Short mmCIF file of C-alpha atoms and ligand atoms in Angstrom, two decimals:
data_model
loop_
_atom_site.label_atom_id
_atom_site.label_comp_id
_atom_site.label_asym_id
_atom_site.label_seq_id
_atom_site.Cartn_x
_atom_site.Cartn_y
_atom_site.Cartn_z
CA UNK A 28 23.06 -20.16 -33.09
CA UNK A 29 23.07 -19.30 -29.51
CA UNK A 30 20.12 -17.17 -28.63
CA UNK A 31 21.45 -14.15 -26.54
CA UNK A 32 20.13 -13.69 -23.13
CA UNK A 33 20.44 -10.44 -20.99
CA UNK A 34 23.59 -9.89 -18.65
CA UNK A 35 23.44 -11.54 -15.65
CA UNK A 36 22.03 -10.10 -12.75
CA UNK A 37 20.15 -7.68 -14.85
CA UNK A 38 16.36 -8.36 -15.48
CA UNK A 39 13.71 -7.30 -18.09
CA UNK A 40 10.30 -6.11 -16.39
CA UNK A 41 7.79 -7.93 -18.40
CA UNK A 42 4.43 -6.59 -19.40
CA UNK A 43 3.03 -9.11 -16.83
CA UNK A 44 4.77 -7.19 -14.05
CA UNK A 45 4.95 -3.75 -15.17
CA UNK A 46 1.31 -2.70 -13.53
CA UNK A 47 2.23 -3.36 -10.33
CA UNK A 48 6.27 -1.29 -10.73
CA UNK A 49 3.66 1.48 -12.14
CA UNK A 50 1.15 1.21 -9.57
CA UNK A 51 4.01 1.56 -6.88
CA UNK A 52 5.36 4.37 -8.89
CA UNK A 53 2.56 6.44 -8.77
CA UNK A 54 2.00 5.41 -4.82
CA UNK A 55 5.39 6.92 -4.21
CA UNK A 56 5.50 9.95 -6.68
CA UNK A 57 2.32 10.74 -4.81
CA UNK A 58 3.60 10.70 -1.26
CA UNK A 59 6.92 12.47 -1.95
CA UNK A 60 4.23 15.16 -3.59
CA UNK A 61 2.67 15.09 0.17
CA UNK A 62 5.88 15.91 1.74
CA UNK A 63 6.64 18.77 -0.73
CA UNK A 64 9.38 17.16 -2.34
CA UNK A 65 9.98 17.40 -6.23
CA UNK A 66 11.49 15.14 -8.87
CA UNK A 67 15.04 14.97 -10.23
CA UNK A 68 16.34 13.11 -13.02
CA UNK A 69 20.31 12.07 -13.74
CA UNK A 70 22.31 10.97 -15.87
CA UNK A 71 22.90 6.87 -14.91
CA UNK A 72 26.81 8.13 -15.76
CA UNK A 73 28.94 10.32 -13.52
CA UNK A 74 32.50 10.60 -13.80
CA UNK A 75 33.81 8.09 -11.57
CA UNK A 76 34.91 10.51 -9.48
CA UNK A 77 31.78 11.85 -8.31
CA UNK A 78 31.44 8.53 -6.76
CA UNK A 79 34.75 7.69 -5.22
CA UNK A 80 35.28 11.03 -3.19
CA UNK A 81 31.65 10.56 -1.69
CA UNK A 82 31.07 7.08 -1.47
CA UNK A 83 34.62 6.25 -0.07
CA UNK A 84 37.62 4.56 -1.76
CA UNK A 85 37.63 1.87 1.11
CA UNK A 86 33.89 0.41 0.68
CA UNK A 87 32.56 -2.19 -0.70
CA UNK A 88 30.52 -0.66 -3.40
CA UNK A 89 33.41 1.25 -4.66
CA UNK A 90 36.35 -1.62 -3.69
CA UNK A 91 34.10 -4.31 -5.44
CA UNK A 92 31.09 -3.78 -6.97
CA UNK A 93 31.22 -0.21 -9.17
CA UNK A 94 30.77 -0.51 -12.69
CA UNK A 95 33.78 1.89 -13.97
CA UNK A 96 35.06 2.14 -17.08
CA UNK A 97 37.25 4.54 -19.51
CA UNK A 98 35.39 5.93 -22.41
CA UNK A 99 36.62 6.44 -25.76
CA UNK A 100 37.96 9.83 -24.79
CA UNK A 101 39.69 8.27 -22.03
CA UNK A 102 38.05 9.33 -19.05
CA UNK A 103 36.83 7.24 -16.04
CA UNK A 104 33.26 6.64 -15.53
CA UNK A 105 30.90 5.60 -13.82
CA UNK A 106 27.46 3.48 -14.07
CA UNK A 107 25.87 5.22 -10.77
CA UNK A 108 26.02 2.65 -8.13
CA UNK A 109 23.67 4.90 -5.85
CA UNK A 110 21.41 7.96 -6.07
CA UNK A 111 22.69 10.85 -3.63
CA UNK A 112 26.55 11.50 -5.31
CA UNK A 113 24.82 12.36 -8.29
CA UNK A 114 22.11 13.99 -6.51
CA UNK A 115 24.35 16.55 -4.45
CA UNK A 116 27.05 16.45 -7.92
CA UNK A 117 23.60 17.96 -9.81
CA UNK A 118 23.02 20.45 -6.68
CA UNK A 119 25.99 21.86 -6.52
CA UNK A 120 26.78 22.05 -10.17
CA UNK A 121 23.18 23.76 -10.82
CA UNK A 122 22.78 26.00 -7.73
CA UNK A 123 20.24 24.61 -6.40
CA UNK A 124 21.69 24.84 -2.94
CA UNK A 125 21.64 28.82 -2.41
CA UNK A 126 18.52 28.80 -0.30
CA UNK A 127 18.11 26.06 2.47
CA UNK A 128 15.64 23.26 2.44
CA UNK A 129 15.81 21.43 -1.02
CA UNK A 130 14.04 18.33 -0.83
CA UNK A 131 14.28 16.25 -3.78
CA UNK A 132 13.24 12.50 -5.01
CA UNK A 133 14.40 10.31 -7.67
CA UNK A 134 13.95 7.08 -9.15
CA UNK A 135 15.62 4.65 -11.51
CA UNK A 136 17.87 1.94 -12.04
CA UNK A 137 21.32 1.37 -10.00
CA UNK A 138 24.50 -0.59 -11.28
CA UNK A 139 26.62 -3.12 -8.36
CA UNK A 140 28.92 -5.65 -9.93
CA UNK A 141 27.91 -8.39 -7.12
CA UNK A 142 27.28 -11.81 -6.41
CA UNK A 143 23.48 -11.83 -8.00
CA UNK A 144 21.42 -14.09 -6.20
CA UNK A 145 18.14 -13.43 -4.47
CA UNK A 146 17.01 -9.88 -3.40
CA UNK A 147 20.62 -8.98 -4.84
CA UNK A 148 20.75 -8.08 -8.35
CA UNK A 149 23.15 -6.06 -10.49
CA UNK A 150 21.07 -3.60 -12.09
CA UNK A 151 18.51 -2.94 -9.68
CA UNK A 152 16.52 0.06 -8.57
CA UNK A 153 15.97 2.81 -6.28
CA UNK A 154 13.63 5.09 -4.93
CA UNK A 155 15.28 7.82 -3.01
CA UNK A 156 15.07 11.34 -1.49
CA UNK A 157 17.05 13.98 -0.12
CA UNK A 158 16.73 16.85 1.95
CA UNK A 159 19.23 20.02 2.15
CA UNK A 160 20.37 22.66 4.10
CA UNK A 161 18.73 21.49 6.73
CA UNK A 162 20.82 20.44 10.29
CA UNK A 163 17.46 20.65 12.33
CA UNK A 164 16.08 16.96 14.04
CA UNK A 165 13.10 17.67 12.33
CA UNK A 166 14.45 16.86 8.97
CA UNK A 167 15.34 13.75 9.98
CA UNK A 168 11.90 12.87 11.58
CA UNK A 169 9.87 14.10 8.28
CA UNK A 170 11.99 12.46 6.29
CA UNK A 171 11.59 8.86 8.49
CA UNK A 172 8.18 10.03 9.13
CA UNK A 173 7.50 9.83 4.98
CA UNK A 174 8.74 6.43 4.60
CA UNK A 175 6.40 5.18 7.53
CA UNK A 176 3.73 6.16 5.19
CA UNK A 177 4.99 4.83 2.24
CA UNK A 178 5.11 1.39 4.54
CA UNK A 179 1.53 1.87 5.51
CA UNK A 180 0.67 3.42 2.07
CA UNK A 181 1.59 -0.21 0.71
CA UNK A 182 -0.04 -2.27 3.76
CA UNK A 183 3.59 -3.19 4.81
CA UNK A 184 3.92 -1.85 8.21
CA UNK A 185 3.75 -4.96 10.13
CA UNK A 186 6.33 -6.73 8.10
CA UNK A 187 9.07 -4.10 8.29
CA UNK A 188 10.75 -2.82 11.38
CA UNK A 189 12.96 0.41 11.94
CA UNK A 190 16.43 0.17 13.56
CA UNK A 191 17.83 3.71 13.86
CA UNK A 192 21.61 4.80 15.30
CA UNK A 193 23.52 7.98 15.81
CA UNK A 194 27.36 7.90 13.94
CA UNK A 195 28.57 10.81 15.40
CA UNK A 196 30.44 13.86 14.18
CA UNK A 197 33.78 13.44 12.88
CA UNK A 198 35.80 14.20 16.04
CA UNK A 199 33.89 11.52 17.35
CA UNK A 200 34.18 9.10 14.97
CA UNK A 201 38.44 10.40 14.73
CA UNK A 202 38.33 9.36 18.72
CA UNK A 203 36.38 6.30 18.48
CA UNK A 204 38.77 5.23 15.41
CA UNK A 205 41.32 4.80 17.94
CA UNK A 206 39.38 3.28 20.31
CA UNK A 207 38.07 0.64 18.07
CA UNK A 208 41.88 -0.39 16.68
CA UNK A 209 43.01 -0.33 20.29
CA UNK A 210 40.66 -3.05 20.51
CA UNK A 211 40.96 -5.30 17.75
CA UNK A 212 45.23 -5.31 17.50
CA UNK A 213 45.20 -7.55 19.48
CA UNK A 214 43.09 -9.76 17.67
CA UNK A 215 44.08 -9.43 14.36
CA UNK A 216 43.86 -13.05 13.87
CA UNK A 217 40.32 -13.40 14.27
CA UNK A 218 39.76 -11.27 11.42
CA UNK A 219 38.89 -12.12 7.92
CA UNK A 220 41.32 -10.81 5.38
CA UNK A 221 39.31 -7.50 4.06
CA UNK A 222 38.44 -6.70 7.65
CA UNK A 223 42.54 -6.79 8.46
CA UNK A 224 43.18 -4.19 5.48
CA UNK A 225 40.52 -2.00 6.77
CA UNK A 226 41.99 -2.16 10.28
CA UNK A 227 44.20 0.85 9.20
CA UNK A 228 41.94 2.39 6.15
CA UNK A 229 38.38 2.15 7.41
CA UNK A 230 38.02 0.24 10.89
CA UNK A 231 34.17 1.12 11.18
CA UNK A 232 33.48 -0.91 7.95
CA UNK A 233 34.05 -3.89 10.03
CA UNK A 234 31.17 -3.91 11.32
CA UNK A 235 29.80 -4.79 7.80
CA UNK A 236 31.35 -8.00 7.69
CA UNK A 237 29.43 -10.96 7.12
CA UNK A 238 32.49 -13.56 8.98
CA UNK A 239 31.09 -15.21 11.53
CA UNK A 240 34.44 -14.85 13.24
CA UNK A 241 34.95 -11.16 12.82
CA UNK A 242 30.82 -10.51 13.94
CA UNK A 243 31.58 -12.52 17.14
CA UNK A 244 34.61 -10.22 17.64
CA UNK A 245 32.86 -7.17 16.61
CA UNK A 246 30.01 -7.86 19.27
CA UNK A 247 32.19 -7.18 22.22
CA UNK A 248 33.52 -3.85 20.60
CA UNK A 249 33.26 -0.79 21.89
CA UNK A 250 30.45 1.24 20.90
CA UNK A 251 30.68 4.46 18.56
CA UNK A 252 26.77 5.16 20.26
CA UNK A 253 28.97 5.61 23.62
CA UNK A 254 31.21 7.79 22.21
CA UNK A 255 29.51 10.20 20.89
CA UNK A 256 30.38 13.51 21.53
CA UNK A 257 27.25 16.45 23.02
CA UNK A 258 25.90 18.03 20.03
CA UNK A 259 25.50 14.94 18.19
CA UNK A 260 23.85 13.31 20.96
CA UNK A 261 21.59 15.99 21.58
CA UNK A 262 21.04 15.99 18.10
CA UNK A 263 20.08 11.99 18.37
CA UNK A 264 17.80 12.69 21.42
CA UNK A 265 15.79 15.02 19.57
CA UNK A 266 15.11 12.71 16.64
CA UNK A 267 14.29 10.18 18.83
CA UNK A 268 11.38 12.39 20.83
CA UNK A 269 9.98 13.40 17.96
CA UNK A 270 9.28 10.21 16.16
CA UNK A 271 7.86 9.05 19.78
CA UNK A 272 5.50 12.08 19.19
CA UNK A 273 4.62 10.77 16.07
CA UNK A 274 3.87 7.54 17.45
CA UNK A 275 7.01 6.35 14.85
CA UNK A 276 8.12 2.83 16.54
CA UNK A 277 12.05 2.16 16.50
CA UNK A 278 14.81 0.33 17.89
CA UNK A 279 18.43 1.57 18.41
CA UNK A 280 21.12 -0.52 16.94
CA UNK A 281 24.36 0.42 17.94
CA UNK A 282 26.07 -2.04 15.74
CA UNK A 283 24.16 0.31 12.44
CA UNK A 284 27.09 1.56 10.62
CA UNK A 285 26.00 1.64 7.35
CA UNK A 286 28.11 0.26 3.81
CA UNK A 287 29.03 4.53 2.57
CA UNK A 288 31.62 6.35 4.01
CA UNK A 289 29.51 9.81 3.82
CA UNK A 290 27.22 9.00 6.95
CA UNK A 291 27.12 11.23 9.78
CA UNK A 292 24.66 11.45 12.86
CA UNK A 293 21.00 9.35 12.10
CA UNK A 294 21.56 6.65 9.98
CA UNK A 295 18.51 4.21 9.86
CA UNK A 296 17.54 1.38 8.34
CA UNK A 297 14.11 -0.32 7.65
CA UNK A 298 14.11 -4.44 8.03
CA UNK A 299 11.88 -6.75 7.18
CA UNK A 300 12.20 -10.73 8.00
CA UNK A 301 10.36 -12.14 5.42
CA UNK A 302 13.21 -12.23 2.74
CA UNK A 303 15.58 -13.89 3.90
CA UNK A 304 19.26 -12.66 4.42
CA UNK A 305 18.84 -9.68 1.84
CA UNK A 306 16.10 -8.12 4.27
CA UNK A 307 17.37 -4.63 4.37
CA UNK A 308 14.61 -2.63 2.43
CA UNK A 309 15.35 1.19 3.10
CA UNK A 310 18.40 2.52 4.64
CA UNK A 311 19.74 6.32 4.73
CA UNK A 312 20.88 8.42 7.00
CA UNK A 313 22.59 12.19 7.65
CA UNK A 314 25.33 13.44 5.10
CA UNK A 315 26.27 16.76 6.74
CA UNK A 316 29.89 17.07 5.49
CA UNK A 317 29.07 15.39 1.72
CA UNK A 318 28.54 18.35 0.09
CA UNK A 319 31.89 20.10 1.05
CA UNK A 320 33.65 16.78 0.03
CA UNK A 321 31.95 17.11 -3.54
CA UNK A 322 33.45 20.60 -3.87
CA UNK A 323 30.59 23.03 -2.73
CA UNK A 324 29.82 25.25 0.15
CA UNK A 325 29.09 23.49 3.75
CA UNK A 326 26.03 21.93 3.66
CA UNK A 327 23.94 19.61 5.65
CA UNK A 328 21.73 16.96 3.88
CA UNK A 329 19.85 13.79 5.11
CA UNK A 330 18.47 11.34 2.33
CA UNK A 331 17.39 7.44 1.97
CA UNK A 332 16.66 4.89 -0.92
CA UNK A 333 14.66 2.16 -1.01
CA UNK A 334 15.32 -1.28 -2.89
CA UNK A 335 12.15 -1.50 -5.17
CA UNK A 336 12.60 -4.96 -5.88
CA UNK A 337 12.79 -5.93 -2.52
CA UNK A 338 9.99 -4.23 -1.55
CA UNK A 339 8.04 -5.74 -4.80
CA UNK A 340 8.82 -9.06 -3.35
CA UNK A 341 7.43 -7.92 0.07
CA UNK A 342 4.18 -6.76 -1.76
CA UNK A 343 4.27 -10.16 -4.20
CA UNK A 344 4.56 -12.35 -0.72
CA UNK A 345 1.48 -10.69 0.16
CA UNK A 346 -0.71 -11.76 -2.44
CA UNK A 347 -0.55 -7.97 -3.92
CA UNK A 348 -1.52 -8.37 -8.07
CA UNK A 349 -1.61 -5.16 -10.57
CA UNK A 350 -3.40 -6.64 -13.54
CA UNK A 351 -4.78 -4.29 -16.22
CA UNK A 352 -6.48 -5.62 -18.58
CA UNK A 353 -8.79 -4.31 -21.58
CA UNK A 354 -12.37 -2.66 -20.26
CA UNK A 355 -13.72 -3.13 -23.39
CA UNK A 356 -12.18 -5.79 -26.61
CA UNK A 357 -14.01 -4.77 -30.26
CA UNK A 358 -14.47 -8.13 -31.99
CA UNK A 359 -15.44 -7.19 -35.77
CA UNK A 360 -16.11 -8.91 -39.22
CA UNK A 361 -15.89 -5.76 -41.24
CA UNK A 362 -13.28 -3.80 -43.27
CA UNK A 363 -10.37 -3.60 -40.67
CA UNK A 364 -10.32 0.34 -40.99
CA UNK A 365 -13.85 0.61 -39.85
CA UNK A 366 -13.07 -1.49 -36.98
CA UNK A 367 -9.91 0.77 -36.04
CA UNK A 368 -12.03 3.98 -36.74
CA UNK A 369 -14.85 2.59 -34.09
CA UNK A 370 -11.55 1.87 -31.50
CA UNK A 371 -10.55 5.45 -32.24
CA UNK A 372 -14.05 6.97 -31.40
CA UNK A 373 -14.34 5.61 -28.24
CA UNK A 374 -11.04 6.37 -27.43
CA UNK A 375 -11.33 9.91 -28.61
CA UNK A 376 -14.68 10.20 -26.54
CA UNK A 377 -13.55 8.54 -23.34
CA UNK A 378 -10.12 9.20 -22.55
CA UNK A 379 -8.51 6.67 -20.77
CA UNK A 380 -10.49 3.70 -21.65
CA UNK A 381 -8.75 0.65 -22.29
CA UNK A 382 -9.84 -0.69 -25.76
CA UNK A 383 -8.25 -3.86 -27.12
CA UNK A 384 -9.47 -5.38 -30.31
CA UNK A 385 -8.43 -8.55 -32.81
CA UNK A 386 -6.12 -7.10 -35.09
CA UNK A 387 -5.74 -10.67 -36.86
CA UNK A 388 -8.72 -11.33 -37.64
CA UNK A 389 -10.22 -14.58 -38.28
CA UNK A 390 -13.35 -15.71 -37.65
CA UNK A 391 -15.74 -14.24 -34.93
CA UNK A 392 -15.26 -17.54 -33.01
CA UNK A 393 -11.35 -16.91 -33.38
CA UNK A 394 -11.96 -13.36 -32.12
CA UNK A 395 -13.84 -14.16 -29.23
CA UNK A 396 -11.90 -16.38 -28.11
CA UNK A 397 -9.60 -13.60 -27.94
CA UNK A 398 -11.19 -11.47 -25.98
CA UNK A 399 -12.04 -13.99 -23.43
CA UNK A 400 -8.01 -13.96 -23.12
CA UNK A 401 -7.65 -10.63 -23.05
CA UNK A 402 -9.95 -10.48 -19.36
CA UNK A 403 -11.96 -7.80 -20.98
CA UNK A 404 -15.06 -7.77 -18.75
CA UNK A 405 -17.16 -6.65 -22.35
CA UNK A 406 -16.66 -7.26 -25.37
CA UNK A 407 -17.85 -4.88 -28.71
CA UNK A 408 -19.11 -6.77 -31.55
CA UNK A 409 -19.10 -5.16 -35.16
CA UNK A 410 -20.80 -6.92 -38.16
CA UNK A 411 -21.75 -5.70 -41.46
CA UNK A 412 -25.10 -5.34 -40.12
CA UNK A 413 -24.60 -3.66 -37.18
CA UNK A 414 -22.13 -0.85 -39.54
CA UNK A 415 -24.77 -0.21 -41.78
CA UNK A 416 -27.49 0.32 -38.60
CA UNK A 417 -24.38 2.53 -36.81
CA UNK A 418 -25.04 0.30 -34.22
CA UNK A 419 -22.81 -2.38 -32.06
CA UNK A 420 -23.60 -5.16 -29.87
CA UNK A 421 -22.43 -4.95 -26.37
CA UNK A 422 -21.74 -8.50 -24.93
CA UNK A 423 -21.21 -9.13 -21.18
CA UNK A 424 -17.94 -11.51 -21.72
CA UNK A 425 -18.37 -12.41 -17.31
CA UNK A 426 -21.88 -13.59 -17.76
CA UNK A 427 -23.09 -16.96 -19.37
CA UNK A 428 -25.95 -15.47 -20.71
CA UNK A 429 -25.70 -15.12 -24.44
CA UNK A 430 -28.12 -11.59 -24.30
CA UNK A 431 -26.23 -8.76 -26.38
CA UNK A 432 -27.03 -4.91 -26.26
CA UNK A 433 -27.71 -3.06 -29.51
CA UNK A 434 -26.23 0.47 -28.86
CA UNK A 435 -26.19 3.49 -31.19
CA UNK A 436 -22.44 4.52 -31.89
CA UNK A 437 -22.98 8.18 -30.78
CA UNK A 438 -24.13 7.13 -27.13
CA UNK A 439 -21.35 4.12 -26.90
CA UNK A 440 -19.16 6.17 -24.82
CA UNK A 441 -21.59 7.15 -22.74
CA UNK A 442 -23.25 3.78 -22.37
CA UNK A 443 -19.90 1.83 -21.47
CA UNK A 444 -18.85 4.41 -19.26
CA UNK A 445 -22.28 3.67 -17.07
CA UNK A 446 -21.75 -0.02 -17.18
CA UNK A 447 -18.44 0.53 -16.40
CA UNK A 448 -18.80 2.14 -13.02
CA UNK A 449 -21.69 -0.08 -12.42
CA UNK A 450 -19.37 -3.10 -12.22
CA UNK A 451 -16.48 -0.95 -10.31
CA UNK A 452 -14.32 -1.75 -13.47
CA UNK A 453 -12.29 2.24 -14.15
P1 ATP B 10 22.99 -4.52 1.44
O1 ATP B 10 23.42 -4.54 2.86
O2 ATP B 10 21.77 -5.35 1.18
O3 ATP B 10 24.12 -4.79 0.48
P2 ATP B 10 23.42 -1.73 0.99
O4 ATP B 10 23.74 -1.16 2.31
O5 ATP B 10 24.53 -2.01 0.04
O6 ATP B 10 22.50 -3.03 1.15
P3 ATP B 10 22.24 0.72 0.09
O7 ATP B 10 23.41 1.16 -0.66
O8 ATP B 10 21.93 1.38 1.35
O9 ATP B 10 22.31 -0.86 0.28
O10 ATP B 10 20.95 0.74 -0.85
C1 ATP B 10 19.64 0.93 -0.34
C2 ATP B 10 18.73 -0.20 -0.68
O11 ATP B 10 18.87 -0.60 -2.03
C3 ATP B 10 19.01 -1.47 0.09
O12 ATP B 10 18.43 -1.42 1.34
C4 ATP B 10 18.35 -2.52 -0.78
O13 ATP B 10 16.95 -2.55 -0.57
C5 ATP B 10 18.62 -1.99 -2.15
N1 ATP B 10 19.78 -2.67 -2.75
C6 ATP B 10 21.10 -2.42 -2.55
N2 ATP B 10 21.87 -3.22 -3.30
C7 ATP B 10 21.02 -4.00 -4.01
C8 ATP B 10 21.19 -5.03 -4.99
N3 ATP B 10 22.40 -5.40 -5.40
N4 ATP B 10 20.09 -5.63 -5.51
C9 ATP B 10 18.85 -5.25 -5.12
N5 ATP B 10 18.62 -4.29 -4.21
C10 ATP B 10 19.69 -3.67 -3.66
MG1 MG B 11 25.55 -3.74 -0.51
#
């Protein structure tokens, strides 16, 4: 029989790898905790709705790559393809947006139906957050300012670079519309087949496009950045003094348009070089007129999300390992269920302590053998002897010297917990 293998583009994190997703979880979790920002968790299914009306009917992620399907009931829905429709869906539907200033993170998996290949995958996974109520530059620059730390947090900031532009408000973007198909009738030819469609639905997505032909064409266009109208470039001049006050390093790309149809104002992105054409890491940006699309009262918001696996690969590249292995690995040639009670004492006595043990069996040989594997730096050893003494050997598994440590049972915890902080092992 064929063995069955997992959908493609959609990965199992093995136990090998799961450290280091944890360890970058807890990085995270802890920084959006330094920013005041608190956790919210969604359903992975909206109606597909919630989706189409933000995202935008003539994108990419909604044109090509959502995962939609009816149900048994017969409605439409969704797998979410990105974090903030949801997000502002659960706001509105909740209350949450009564007083100004919600900031909130999430995390989890994200579903694109597109070509998988490297750094592109089709379940993948975000980290994201998103502020509320909140039409003030300084949103924007605590919010940027948050993932600079997360870069430096992770010992990325020298691989990843910040490109930051201003969309406009809609009356400029209606304006510059016009101004950018004024510009490319003319030279419909020259572009590729989706870009000619989105001439009349979506003209600013055309900047997305990855034809040669249609980039070389799209480098001579005229610039939304130059049309915007006061406020919003006011607005942009602010941001961009205060992440100079914060010493926040960034270059303006005009060409930035971002693949949603919800962007307003800042939209940034963070870059890195070192993987290849998928090197877009972070990207976000303002949302001010999302929320009234959704259905709920005008409010501004301002989020990002980060690719986790592409910023796993960053850390990988760099040599960065999260291995956890056993502190401690009871070898034993007793009744099993002393062996597990002994396991159970120490962890009952030292919280937290990472206790592996042979539950096979076998000879001691076998068993140490096993905890050589394991990477325990000590090993326990149990006999018959050492039961009826309440005793057990403490062996040094690192050292080649055969000497073993007869400790009482009642002062194991303590004694492993010494020579545990004596060889920086927590
Ligand atoms: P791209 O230009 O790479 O398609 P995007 O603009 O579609 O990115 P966003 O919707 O802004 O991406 O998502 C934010 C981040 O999520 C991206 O910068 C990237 O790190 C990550 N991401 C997006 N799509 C995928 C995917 N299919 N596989 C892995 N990571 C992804
Ligand atoms: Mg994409």
């Amino acid at each position: 029989m064929n063995t069955i293998r997992s959908v493609r583009g959609m990965h199992d994190i093995l136990p090998a790898d799961s450290p280091l997703w944890q360890w970058l979880e807890n990085q995270l979790a802890q920084i959006f905790a330094a920013y005041d920002f608190h956790e919210i968790r969604l359903p992975l299914v909206e109606q597909a709705e919630v989706f189409m009306r933000a995202i935008g009917q003539a994108t990419d992620v909604v044109e090509k790559e959502m995962y939609a399907f009816e149900d048994r009931n017969g409605d439409m829905l969704s797998l979410r393809p990105e974090g903030t429709a949801g997000v502002v869906r659960a706001a509105i539907q909740h209350g949450l947006l009564q007083s100004p200033g919600l900031k909130v993170w999430y995390q989890g998996p994200m579903f694109r139906h597109e070509r998988p290949q490297k750094g592109r995958q089709r379940q993948f996974h975000q980290f994201g957050a998103e502020v509320f109520g909140l039409e003030q530059a300084a949103a924007d620059a605590e919010l940027i300012a948050m993932v600079e730390r997360i870069w430096r947090t992770l010992g990325l900031r020298d691989k990843i670079r910040l490109e930051i532009n201003s969309l406009g408000d809609r009356a400029d973007r209606a304006r510059y519309r016009q101004l950018l198909i004024d510009y490319l009738k003319p030279h419909v030819h020259r572009l590729d087949a989706d870009s000619q469609r989105r001439l009349e639905t979506n003209p600013l997505r055309i900047f997305d496009s990855k034809n040669p032909d249609t980039k070389a064409l799209m480098a001579d266009a005229p610039r939304l950045f130059d049309a915007l109208g006061e406020s919003a470039r006011v607005h942009f001049d602010q941001v961009c003094h205060l992440l100079e006050q914060l010493g926040i390093q960034y270059q303006i790309n005009p060409g930035l348009v971002r693949g949603l149809d919800y962007y307003c104002r800042t939209v940034f992105e963070w870059i890195t070089d070192d993987l290849g054409a998928q090197g877009t890491v972070c990207a976000g940006g303002r949302y001010d007129e999302l929320v009234a699309m959704q259905g709920g009262k005008d409010t501004p918001g301002i989020g990002f999300a980060l690719g986790v696996e592409r910023v796993l690969a960053l850390l990988s590249a760099g040599g960065m390992e999260q291995v956890q292995v056993p502190q401690v690995y009871l070898v034993s040639q007793v009744e099993i269920g002393e062996a597990l009670k002994l396991a159970e004492q120490l962890r009952e006595a030292h919280p937290g302590l990472r206790v592996g043990m042979s539950l096979a069996g076998g000879s001691f040989k076998a068993q140490f053998k096993r905890a050589d594997r394991s990477g325990a730096p000590l090993a326990l050893v149990l006999g018959e002897a050492e039961l009826a003494a309440g005793v057990v050997q403490v062996k040094n598994l690192r050292s080649d010297s055969a000497q073993q440590d007869s400790v009482p049972i009642a002062q194991l915890a303590e004694h492993l917990a010494r020579l545990l902080a004596a060889s920086g092992e927590h």
